[in-house]
């Protein structure tokens, strides 16, 4: 039996957080899922599965409306929602399916706890790691809404300004914390670095919309990072090459780079 099961759309940098930590710590996790587009054809359940076509009907007892990032109908069972009250993926489950763990940073924490590593040397370091994870979640939620608006051609100046404030606040803190160091806490890789690497790789998608931003007279915040926050930029690029991180994030970042080149 695996130590943790995760259901999500794939590839998903939020899932990569757990995958990176699991490989580094030797924790056995199982990741099940499909492309974002196809996840609307799945039963979101404690035992997720692809639905047959005749099960995907408007009168299905499991039908729900997507709330965040999904416009289509989704099929979520009551058992899934009992474990995952916010109804989101990535959705992790204890091996017996009794306990749902949501929020990718908390799924990452689960792996670190199971593998007894990457989570600081004492309670103070663990708590400082938690501080970075919490700050990171706030930033990630801001850029999630911003990227949805960009993808849906719904961005306006007010949302861009809100994103810029969130970006300045968060990235200035990371830049100051990292300075010339390689890792955020305790001089070695921790889940704070892994979470930053994965979320920031997702924020990198903002660069894909630089033309749309320019049309609105706005700048890509990501494009300004190297000039304004060189320590954060150096740290981000170094993490992408880290031997524990590159196997998961490498293909994701490479795909974005090829899409950018093709634009
Ligand atoms: N902060 C959460 C974000 C999770 C999230 O918002 N997931 C969205 C997809 S990006 C979702 O599952 N939406 C389900 C729905 O629309 O009902 C995390 O890091 O896990």
PDB file of C-alpha atoms and ligand atoms in Angstrom:
ATOM      1  CA  UNK A   1       0.000   0.000   0.000  1.00  0.00           C
ATOM      2  CA  UNK A   2       1.355   3.457  -0.907  1.00  0.00           C
ATOM      3  CA  UNK A   3       1.933   6.093   1.778  1.00  0.00           C
ATOM      4  CA  UNK A   4      -0.195   8.777   0.111  1.00  0.00           C
ATOM      5  CA  UNK A   5      -2.512   8.973  -2.907  1.00  0.00           C
ATOM      6  CA  UNK A   6      -2.972  12.178  -4.917  1.00  0.00           C
ATOM      7  CA  UNK A   7      -5.597  13.016  -7.540  1.00  0.00           C
ATOM      8  CA  UNK A   8      -5.160  16.029  -9.815  1.00  0.00           C
ATOM      9  CA  UNK A   9      -5.005  17.410 -13.290  1.00  0.00           C
ATOM     10  CA  UNK A  10      -1.572  16.710 -14.701  1.00  0.00           C
ATOM     11  CA  UNK A  11       1.011  18.041 -15.171  1.00  0.00           C
ATOM     12  CA  UNK A  12       0.487  20.330 -12.196  1.00  0.00           C
ATOM     13  CA  UNK A  13       3.367  22.101 -10.391  1.00  0.00           C
ATOM     14  CA  UNK A  14       1.307  21.936  -7.197  1.00  0.00           C
ATOM     15  CA  UNK A  15       1.494  18.136  -7.392  1.00  0.00           C
ATOM     16  CA  UNK A  16       5.184  18.328  -8.263  1.00  0.00           C
ATOM     17  CA  UNK A  17       5.797  19.771  -4.774  1.00  0.00           C
ATOM     18  CA  UNK A  18       4.819  16.421  -3.247  1.00  0.00           C
ATOM     19  CA  UNK A  19       6.484  14.382  -6.022  1.00  0.00           C
ATOM     20  CA  UNK A  20       9.842  16.138  -5.513  1.00  0.00           C
ATOM     21  CA  UNK A  21       9.779  15.686  -1.739  1.00  0.00           C
ATOM     22  CA  UNK A  22       8.625  12.065  -2.053  1.00  0.00           C
ATOM     23  CA  UNK A  23      11.488  11.138  -4.363  1.00  0.00           C
ATOM     24  CA  UNK A  24      14.053  12.916  -2.190  1.00  0.00           C
ATOM     25  CA  UNK A  25      12.773  11.220   0.977  1.00  0.00           C
ATOM     26  CA  UNK A  26      11.833   7.800  -0.403  1.00  0.00           C
ATOM     27  CA  UNK A  27       8.136   8.218   0.391  1.00  0.00           C
ATOM     28  CA  UNK A  28       5.870   6.061  -1.745  1.00  0.00           C
ATOM     29  CA  UNK A  29       3.119   8.176  -3.326  1.00  0.00           C
ATOM     30  CA  UNK A  30       0.640   7.393  -6.065  1.00  0.00           C
ATOM     31  CA  UNK A  31      -0.436  10.172  -8.431  1.00  0.00           C
ATOM     32  CA  UNK A  32      -3.597   9.650 -10.486  1.00  0.00           C
ATOM     33  CA  UNK A  33      -5.113  12.088 -12.962  1.00  0.00           C
ATOM     34  CA  UNK A  34      -5.446  13.410 -16.463  1.00  0.00           C
ATOM     35  CA  UNK A  35      -5.078  16.637 -18.422  1.00  0.00           C
ATOM     36  CA  UNK A  36      -7.033  19.627 -17.093  1.00  0.00           C
ATOM     37  CA  UNK A  37      -9.424  19.371 -20.031  1.00  0.00           C
ATOM     38  CA  UNK A  38     -10.107  15.679 -19.397  1.00  0.00           C
ATOM     39  CA  UNK A  39     -10.596  15.947 -15.653  1.00  0.00           C
ATOM     40  CA  UNK A  40     -14.219  16.878 -16.311  1.00  0.00           C
ATOM     41  CA  UNK A  41     -14.637  13.309 -17.603  1.00  0.00           C
ATOM     42  CA  UNK A  42     -13.469  11.819 -14.304  1.00  0.00           C
ATOM     43  CA  UNK A  43     -15.324  10.863 -11.175  1.00  0.00           C
ATOM     44  CA  UNK A  44     -13.728  12.944  -8.409  1.00  0.00           C
ATOM     45  CA  UNK A  45     -13.867  10.351  -5.670  1.00  0.00           C
ATOM     46  CA  UNK A  46     -11.832   8.657  -2.975  1.00  0.00           C
ATOM     47  CA  UNK A  47     -11.127   6.166  -5.774  1.00  0.00           C
ATOM     48  CA  UNK A  48     -11.069   8.452  -8.815  1.00  0.00           C
ATOM     49  CA  UNK A  49     -11.788   6.952 -12.219  1.00  0.00           C
ATOM     50  CA  UNK A  50     -12.553   7.906 -15.802  1.00  0.00           C
ATOM     51  CA  UNK A  51     -16.324   7.907 -16.304  1.00  0.00           C
ATOM     52  CA  UNK A  52     -18.022   6.082 -19.146  1.00  0.00           C
ATOM     53  CA  UNK A  53     -19.725   8.410 -21.606  1.00  0.00           C
ATOM     54  CA  UNK A  54     -23.228   7.358 -20.445  1.00  0.00           C
ATOM     55  CA  UNK A  55     -22.283   8.257 -16.845  1.00  0.00           C
ATOM     56  CA  UNK A  56     -21.517  11.858 -17.786  1.00  0.00           C
ATOM     57  CA  UNK A  57     -25.063  13.146 -17.830  1.00  0.00           C
ATOM     58  CA  UNK A  58     -26.788  16.268 -16.539  1.00  0.00           C
ATOM     59  CA  UNK A  59     -28.848  14.136 -14.130  1.00  0.00           C
ATOM     60  CA  UNK A  60     -25.789  12.419 -12.604  1.00  0.00           C
ATOM     61  CA  UNK A  61     -26.033  12.492  -8.771  1.00  0.00           C
ATOM     62  CA  UNK A  62     -22.409  13.660  -8.734  1.00  0.00           C
ATOM     63  CA  UNK A  63     -22.670  16.631 -11.060  1.00  0.00           C
ATOM     64  CA  UNK A  64     -21.365  19.958  -9.726  1.00  0.00           C
ATOM     65  CA  UNK A  65     -20.312  23.257 -11.173  1.00  0.00           C
ATOM     66  CA  UNK A  66     -16.573  23.967 -11.297  1.00  0.00           C
ATOM     67  CA  UNK A  67     -15.730  26.740  -8.865  1.00  0.00           C
ATOM     68  CA  UNK A  68     -12.164  27.712  -9.614  1.00  0.00           C
ATOM     69  CA  UNK A  69     -10.352  27.080 -12.882  1.00  0.00           C
ATOM     70  CA  UNK A  70     -12.976  24.712 -14.295  1.00  0.00           C
ATOM     71  CA  UNK A  71     -15.834  26.141 -16.369  1.00  0.00           C
ATOM     72  CA  UNK A  72     -17.377  22.792 -17.226  1.00  0.00           C
ATOM     73  CA  UNK A  73     -19.471  20.456 -15.125  1.00  0.00           C
ATOM     74  CA  UNK A  74     -17.468  18.224 -12.788  1.00  0.00           C
ATOM     75  CA  UNK A  75     -18.478  14.928 -11.227  1.00  0.00           C
ATOM     76  CA  UNK A  76     -17.635  14.970  -7.497  1.00  0.00           C
ATOM     77  CA  UNK A  77     -18.991  12.339  -5.126  1.00  0.00           C
ATOM     78  CA  UNK A  78     -20.243  13.138  -1.619  1.00  0.00           C
ATOM     79  CA  UNK A  79     -17.393  10.983  -0.287  1.00  0.00           C
ATOM     80  CA  UNK A  80     -14.895  13.157  -2.164  1.00  0.00           C
ATOM     81  CA  UNK A  81     -16.458  16.339  -0.782  1.00  0.00           C
ATOM     82  CA  UNK A  82     -16.494  14.912   2.746  1.00  0.00           C
ATOM     83  CA  UNK A  83     -12.734  14.497   2.464  1.00  0.00           C
ATOM     84  CA  UNK A  84     -12.239  17.682   0.440  1.00  0.00           C
ATOM     85  CA  UNK A  85     -14.729  20.325   1.607  1.00  0.00           C
ATOM     86  CA  UNK A  86     -13.367  22.957  -0.799  1.00  0.00           C
ATOM     87  CA  UNK A  87     -13.644  20.478  -3.668  1.00  0.00           C
ATOM     88  CA  UNK A  88     -10.213  21.244  -5.110  1.00  0.00           C
ATOM     89  CA  UNK A  89      -7.346  19.343  -6.666  1.00  0.00           C
ATOM     90  CA  UNK A  90      -4.672  18.364  -5.934  1.00  0.00           C
ATOM     91  CA  UNK A  91      -6.581  16.137  -3.536  1.00  0.00           C
ATOM     92  CA  UNK A  92      -4.567  13.771  -1.357  1.00  0.00           C
ATOM     93  CA  UNK A  93      -5.833  10.804   0.635  1.00  0.00           C
ATOM     94  CA  UNK A  94      -4.442   8.714   3.446  1.00  0.00           C
ATOM     95  CA  UNK A  95      -3.843   5.122   2.287  1.00  0.00           C
ATOM     96  CA  UNK A  96      -7.213   3.967   3.708  1.00  0.00           C
ATOM     97  CA  UNK A  97      -9.022   6.865   1.992  1.00  0.00           C
ATOM     98  CA  UNK A  98     -10.398   8.096   5.332  1.00  0.00           C
ATOM     99  CA  UNK A  99      -8.506  11.367   5.528  1.00  0.00           C
ATOM    100  CA  UNK A 100      -8.417  14.008   2.808  1.00  0.00           C
ATOM    101  CA  UNK A 101      -5.533  16.436   2.691  1.00  0.00           C
ATOM    102  CA  UNK A 102      -5.980  19.535   0.572  1.00  0.00           C
ATOM    103  CA  UNK A 103      -3.852  22.578  -0.281  1.00  0.00           C
ATOM    104  CA  UNK A 104      -0.665  21.615  -2.095  1.00  0.00           C
ATOM    105  CA  UNK A 105       1.552  23.054   0.643  1.00  0.00           C
ATOM    106  CA  UNK A 106      -0.161  20.834   3.203  1.00  0.00           C
ATOM    107  CA  UNK A 107       0.140  17.805   0.927  1.00  0.00           C
ATOM    108  CA  UNK A 108       3.835  18.680   0.701  1.00  0.00           C
ATOM    109  CA  UNK A 109       4.030  18.912   4.503  1.00  0.00           C
ATOM    110  CA  UNK A 110       2.453  15.437   4.722  1.00  0.00           C
ATOM    111  CA  UNK A 111       5.225  13.963   2.575  1.00  0.00           C
ATOM    112  CA  UNK A 112       7.887  15.715   4.672  1.00  0.00           C
ATOM    113  CA  UNK A 113       6.302  14.381   7.875  1.00  0.00           C
ATOM    114  CA  UNK A 114       6.049  10.840   6.483  1.00  0.00           C
ATOM    115  CA  UNK A 115       9.644  10.937   5.232  1.00  0.00           C
ATOM    116  CA  UNK A 116      10.924  12.766   8.316  1.00  0.00           C
ATOM    117  CA  UNK A 117      12.997  15.244   6.366  1.00  0.00           C
ATOM    118  CA  UNK A 118      13.129  18.530   4.450  1.00  0.00           C
ATOM    119  CA  UNK A 119      11.265  20.198   7.341  1.00  0.00           C
ATOM    120  CA  UNK A 120      13.992  21.838   9.446  1.00  0.00           C
ATOM    121  CA  UNK A 121      16.163  20.616  12.295  1.00  0.00           C
ATOM    122  CA  UNK A 122      13.934  21.736  15.165  1.00  0.00           C
ATOM    123  CA  UNK A 123      10.542  23.280  15.909  1.00  0.00           C
ATOM    124  CA  UNK A 124      11.813  26.784  15.190  1.00  0.00           C
ATOM    125  CA  UNK A 125      13.188  25.917  11.764  1.00  0.00           C
ATOM    126  CA  UNK A 126      10.017  23.927  10.946  1.00  0.00           C
ATOM    127  CA  UNK A 127       7.929  26.923  11.933  1.00  0.00           C
ATOM    128  CA  UNK A 128      10.033  29.288   9.836  1.00  0.00           C
ATOM    129  CA  UNK A 129       9.502  26.896   6.924  1.00  0.00           C
ATOM    130  CA  UNK A 130       5.757  27.122   7.628  1.00  0.00           C
ATOM    131  CA  UNK A 131       6.058  30.913   7.531  1.00  0.00           C
ATOM    132  CA  UNK A 132       7.437  30.755   3.993  1.00  0.00           C
ATOM    133  CA  UNK A 133       4.770  28.241   2.959  1.00  0.00           C
ATOM    134  CA  UNK A 134       2.005  30.520   4.248  1.00  0.00           C
ATOM    135  CA  UNK A 135       3.445  33.605   2.530  1.00  0.00           C
ATOM    136  CA  UNK A 136       3.776  31.537  -0.608  1.00  0.00           C
ATOM    137  CA  UNK A 137       0.121  30.447  -0.528  1.00  0.00           C
ATOM    138  CA  UNK A 138      -1.061  34.062  -0.368  1.00  0.00           C
ATOM    139  CA  UNK A 139       1.090  34.946  -3.383  1.00  0.00           C
ATOM    140  CA  UNK A 140      -0.032  31.796  -5.229  1.00  0.00           C
ATOM    141  CA  UNK A 141      -3.719  32.620  -4.706  1.00  0.00           C
ATOM    142  CA  UNK A 142      -3.177  36.141  -6.059  1.00  0.00           C
ATOM    143  CA  UNK A 143      -1.424  34.942  -9.184  1.00  0.00           C
ATOM    144  CA  UNK A 144      -3.952  32.135  -9.699  1.00  0.00           C
ATOM    145  CA  UNK A 145      -6.736  34.734 -10.081  1.00  0.00           C
ATOM    146  CA  UNK A 146      -4.461  36.926 -12.223  1.00  0.00           C
ATOM    147  CA  UNK A 147      -3.503  34.059 -14.588  1.00  0.00           C
ATOM    148  CA  UNK A 148      -7.151  32.984 -14.909  1.00  0.00           C
ATOM    149  CA  UNK A 149      -8.018  36.567 -15.906  1.00  0.00           C
ATOM    150  CA  UNK A 150      -5.151  36.694 -18.404  1.00  0.00           C
ATOM    151  CA  UNK A 151      -6.128  33.351 -19.922  1.00  0.00           C
ATOM    152  CA  UNK A 152      -9.763  34.434 -20.153  1.00  0.00           C
ATOM    153  CA  UNK A 153      -8.889  37.831 -21.642  1.00  0.00           C
ATOM    154  CA  UNK A 154     -10.492  39.467 -18.622  1.00  0.00           C
ATOM    155  CA  UNK A 155      -7.559  41.318 -17.103  1.00  0.00           C
ATOM    156  CA  UNK A 156      -8.000  44.964 -16.234  1.00  0.00           C
ATOM    157  CA  UNK A 157      -5.685  47.597 -14.766  1.00  0.00           C
ATOM    158  CA  UNK A 158      -7.132  47.181 -11.254  1.00  0.00           C
ATOM    159  CA  UNK A 159      -6.367  43.456 -11.149  1.00  0.00           C
ATOM    160  CA  UNK A 160      -2.910  44.045 -12.569  1.00  0.00           C
ATOM    161  CA  UNK A 161      -2.247  46.631  -9.851  1.00  0.00           C
ATOM    162  CA  UNK A 162      -3.428  44.233  -7.164  1.00  0.00           C
ATOM    163  CA  UNK A 163      -1.126  41.564  -8.591  1.00  0.00           C
ATOM    164  CA  UNK A 164       1.766  43.998  -8.743  1.00  0.00           C
ATOM    165  CA  UNK A 165       1.315  44.844  -5.053  1.00  0.00           C
ATOM    166  CA  UNK A 166       1.178  41.153  -4.101  1.00  0.00           C
ATOM    167  CA  UNK A 167       4.192  40.399  -6.275  1.00  0.00           C
ATOM    168  CA  UNK A 168       6.246  43.300  -4.854  1.00  0.00           C
ATOM    169  CA  UNK A 169       5.396  42.310  -1.293  1.00  0.00           C
ATOM    170  CA  UNK A 170       6.200  38.628  -1.740  1.00  0.00           C
ATOM    171  CA  UNK A 171       9.215  38.795  -4.038  1.00  0.00           C
ATOM    172  CA  UNK A 172      10.884  41.585  -2.031  1.00  0.00           C
ATOM    173  CA  UNK A 173      10.638  39.304   1.013  1.00  0.00           C
ATOM    174  CA  UNK A 174      12.103  36.321  -0.822  1.00  0.00           C
ATOM    175  CA  UNK A 175      14.872  38.475  -2.304  1.00  0.00           C
ATOM    176  CA  UNK A 176      15.799  39.798   1.146  1.00  0.00           C
ATOM    177  CA  UNK A 177      15.596  36.383   2.806  1.00  0.00           C
ATOM    178  CA  UNK A 178      17.704  34.568   0.249  1.00  0.00           C
ATOM    179  CA  UNK A 179      20.423  37.198  -0.299  1.00  0.00           C
ATOM    180  CA  UNK A 180      23.509  35.218  -1.301  1.00  0.00           C
ATOM    181  CA  UNK A 181      22.277  31.968   0.264  1.00  0.00           C
ATOM    182  CA  UNK A 182      21.190  28.887  -1.655  1.00  0.00           C
ATOM    183  CA  UNK A 183      18.237  27.896   0.532  1.00  0.00           C
ATOM    184  CA  UNK A 184      15.635  29.755   2.580  1.00  0.00           C
ATOM    185  CA  UNK A 185      15.992  27.959   5.924  1.00  0.00           C
ATOM    186  CA  UNK A 186      18.862  26.246   7.721  1.00  0.00           C
ATOM    187  CA  UNK A 187      21.364  26.206   4.843  1.00  0.00           C
ATOM    188  CA  UNK A 188      19.870  23.151   3.137  1.00  0.00           C
ATOM    189  CA  UNK A 189      16.986  22.246   0.837  1.00  0.00           C
ATOM    190  CA  UNK A 190      13.628  22.235   2.603  1.00  0.00           C
ATOM    191  CA  UNK A 191       9.985  22.161   1.591  1.00  0.00           C
ATOM    192  CA  UNK A 192      10.045  25.986   1.681  1.00  0.00           C
ATOM    193  CA  UNK A 193      12.398  25.931  -1.331  1.00  0.00           C
ATOM    194  CA  UNK A 194      10.408  23.189  -3.080  1.00  0.00           C
ATOM    195  CA  UNK A 195       7.140  25.058  -2.689  1.00  0.00           C
ATOM    196  CA  UNK A 196       8.687  28.314  -3.899  1.00  0.00           C
ATOM    197  CA  UNK A 197      10.257  26.587  -6.934  1.00  0.00           C
ATOM    198  CA  UNK A 198       6.983  24.968  -8.002  1.00  0.00           C
ATOM    199  CA  UNK A 199       4.731  27.968  -7.459  1.00  0.00           C
ATOM    200  CA  UNK A 200       7.163  30.374  -9.057  1.00  0.00           C
ATOM    201  CA  UNK A 201       7.525  28.066 -12.079  1.00  0.00           C
ATOM    202  CA  UNK A 202       3.763  28.353 -12.429  1.00  0.00           C
ATOM    203  CA  UNK A 203       3.920  32.146 -12.080  1.00  0.00           C
ATOM    204  CA  UNK A 204       6.443  32.016 -14.968  1.00  0.00           C
ATOM    205  CA  UNK A 205       3.414  31.411 -17.211  1.00  0.00           C
ATOM    206  CA  UNK A 206       2.724  35.135 -16.906  1.00  0.00           C
ATOM    207  CA  UNK A 207       5.525  35.665 -19.453  1.00  0.00           C
ATOM    208  CA  UNK A 208       3.419  33.806 -21.982  1.00  0.00           C
ATOM    209  CA  UNK A 209       0.956  36.718 -21.915  1.00  0.00           C
ATOM    210  CA  UNK A 210       3.448  39.567 -22.357  1.00  0.00           C
ATOM    211  CA  UNK A 211       1.910  40.573 -25.711  1.00  0.00           C
ATOM    212  CA  UNK A 212      -1.591  40.703 -24.232  1.00  0.00           C
ATOM    213  CA  UNK A 213      -0.241  42.737 -21.314  1.00  0.00           C
ATOM    214  CA  UNK A 214       1.555  45.128 -23.685  1.00  0.00           C
ATOM    215  CA  UNK A 215      -1.695  45.683 -25.603  1.00  0.00           C
ATOM    216  CA  UNK A 216      -3.244  46.850 -22.340  1.00  0.00           C
ATOM    217  CA  UNK A 217      -0.223  49.077 -21.687  1.00  0.00           C
ATOM    218  CA  UNK A 218       0.862  46.820 -18.810  1.00  0.00           C
ATOM    219  CA  UNK A 219       4.145  45.067 -18.109  1.00  0.00           C
ATOM    220  CA  UNK A 220       4.885  41.443 -17.397  1.00  0.00           C
ATOM    221  CA  UNK A 221       5.949  41.431 -13.760  1.00  0.00           C
ATOM    222  CA  UNK A 222       7.945  38.241 -14.238  1.00  0.00           C
ATOM    223  CA  UNK A 223      10.007  39.908 -16.980  1.00  0.00           C
ATOM    224  CA  UNK A 224      11.179  42.568 -14.518  1.00  0.00           C
ATOM    225  CA  UNK A 225      12.455  40.114 -11.880  1.00  0.00           C
ATOM    226  CA  UNK A 226      16.104  39.922 -12.965  1.00  0.00           C
ATOM    227  CA  UNK A 227      16.498  43.718 -12.840  1.00  0.00           C
ATOM    228  CA  UNK A 228      14.559  44.438  -9.678  1.00  0.00           C
ATOM    229  CA  UNK A 229      15.138  41.339  -7.561  1.00  0.00           C
ATOM    230  CA  UNK A 230      18.368  39.694  -8.796  1.00  0.00           C
ATOM    231  CA  UNK A 231      18.777  37.487  -5.712  1.00  0.00           C
ATOM    232  CA  UNK A 232      15.279  36.049  -6.119  1.00  0.00           C
ATOM    233  CA  UNK A 233      15.937  35.484  -9.841  1.00  0.00           C
ATOM    234  CA  UNK A 234      19.277  33.737  -9.156  1.00  0.00           C
ATOM    235  CA  UNK A 235      17.667  31.575  -6.460  1.00  0.00           C
ATOM    236  CA  UNK A 236      14.741  30.619  -8.720  1.00  0.00           C
ATOM    237  CA  UNK A 237      17.005  29.632 -11.618  1.00  0.00           C
ATOM    238  CA  UNK A 238      19.340  27.668  -9.314  1.00  0.00           C
ATOM    239  CA  UNK A 239      16.419  25.716  -7.837  1.00  0.00           C
ATOM    240  CA  UNK A 240      15.232  24.741 -11.328  1.00  0.00           C
ATOM    241  CA  UNK A 241      18.629  23.072 -11.820  1.00  0.00           C
ATOM    242  CA  UNK A 242      18.684  21.379  -8.400  1.00  0.00           C
ATOM    243  CA  UNK A 243      19.021  17.610  -8.821  1.00  0.00           C
ATOM    244  CA  UNK A 244      15.973  16.910  -6.603  1.00  0.00           C
ATOM    245  CA  UNK A 245      13.798  19.459  -8.409  1.00  0.00           C
ATOM    246  CA  UNK A 246      14.840  19.329 -12.079  1.00  0.00           C
ATOM    247  CA  UNK A 247      13.338  15.890 -12.885  1.00  0.00           C
ATOM    248  CA  UNK A 248       9.822  17.193 -12.182  1.00  0.00           C
ATOM    249  CA  UNK A 249       9.957  20.888 -12.964  1.00  0.00           C
ATOM    250  CA  UNK A 250      12.442  20.593 -15.869  1.00  0.00           C
ATOM    251  CA  UNK A 251       9.926  19.293 -18.450  1.00  0.00           C
ATOM    252  CA  UNK A 252       7.284  21.805 -17.285  1.00  0.00           C
ATOM    253  CA  UNK A 253       9.674  24.749 -17.620  1.00  0.00           C
ATOM    254  CA  UNK A 254      11.027  23.436 -20.954  1.00  0.00           C
ATOM    255  CA  UNK A 255       7.505  23.204 -22.365  1.00  0.00           C
ATOM    256  CA  UNK A 256       6.779  26.783 -21.351  1.00  0.00           C
ATOM    257  CA  UNK A 257      10.071  27.913 -22.926  1.00  0.00           C
ATOM    258  CA  UNK A 258       9.202  26.203 -26.218  1.00  0.00           C
ATOM    259  CA  UNK A 259       5.724  27.746 -26.194  1.00  0.00           C
ATOM    260  CA  UNK A 260       7.298  31.162 -25.584  1.00  0.00           C
ATOM    261  CA  UNK A 261       9.752  30.638 -28.438  1.00  0.00           C
ATOM    262  CA  UNK A 262       6.899  29.664 -30.769  1.00  0.00           C
ATOM    263  CA  UNK A 263       4.923  32.843 -30.067  1.00  0.00           C
TER     264      UNK A 263
HETATM  265  N1  LIG B   1      -4.258  26.659  -3.191  1.00  0.00           N
HETATM  266  C1  LIG B   1      -4.733  25.398  -3.723  1.00  0.00           C
HETATM  267  C2  LIG B   1      -5.302  25.644  -5.106  1.00  0.00           C
HETATM  268  C3  LIG B   1      -6.161  24.486  -5.580  1.00  0.00           C
HETATM  269  C4  LIG B   1      -7.163  24.925  -6.632  1.00  0.00           C
HETATM  270  O1  LIG B   1      -7.591  26.096  -6.660  1.00  0.00           O
HETATM  271  N2  LIG B   1      -7.563  23.965  -7.484  1.00  0.00           N
HETATM  272  C5  LIG B   1      -8.568  24.266  -8.500  1.00  0.00           C
HETATM  273  C6  LIG B   1      -7.967  24.050  -9.884  1.00  0.00           C
HETATM  274  S1  LIG B   1      -6.636  25.169 -10.207  1.00  0.00           S
HETATM  275  C7  LIG B   1      -9.724  23.285  -8.385  1.00  0.00           C
HETATM  276  O2  LIG B   1      -9.523  22.164  -7.960  1.00  0.00           O
HETATM  277  N3  LIG B   1     -10.950  23.682  -8.771  1.00  0.00           N
HETATM  278  C8  LIG B   1     -12.075  22.811  -8.661  1.00  0.00           C
HETATM  279  C9  LIG B   1     -13.361  23.453  -9.123  1.00  0.00           C
HETATM  280  O3  LIG B   1     -13.318  24.368  -9.983  1.00  0.00           O
HETATM  281  O4  LIG B   1     -14.413  23.028  -8.652  1.00  0.00           O
HETATM  282  C10 LIG B   1      -3.560  24.401  -3.747  1.00  0.00           C
HETATM  283  O5  LIG B   1      -2.403  24.832  -3.736  1.00  0.00           O
HETATM  284  O6  LIG B   1      -3.819  23.190  -3.718  1.00  0.00           O
END
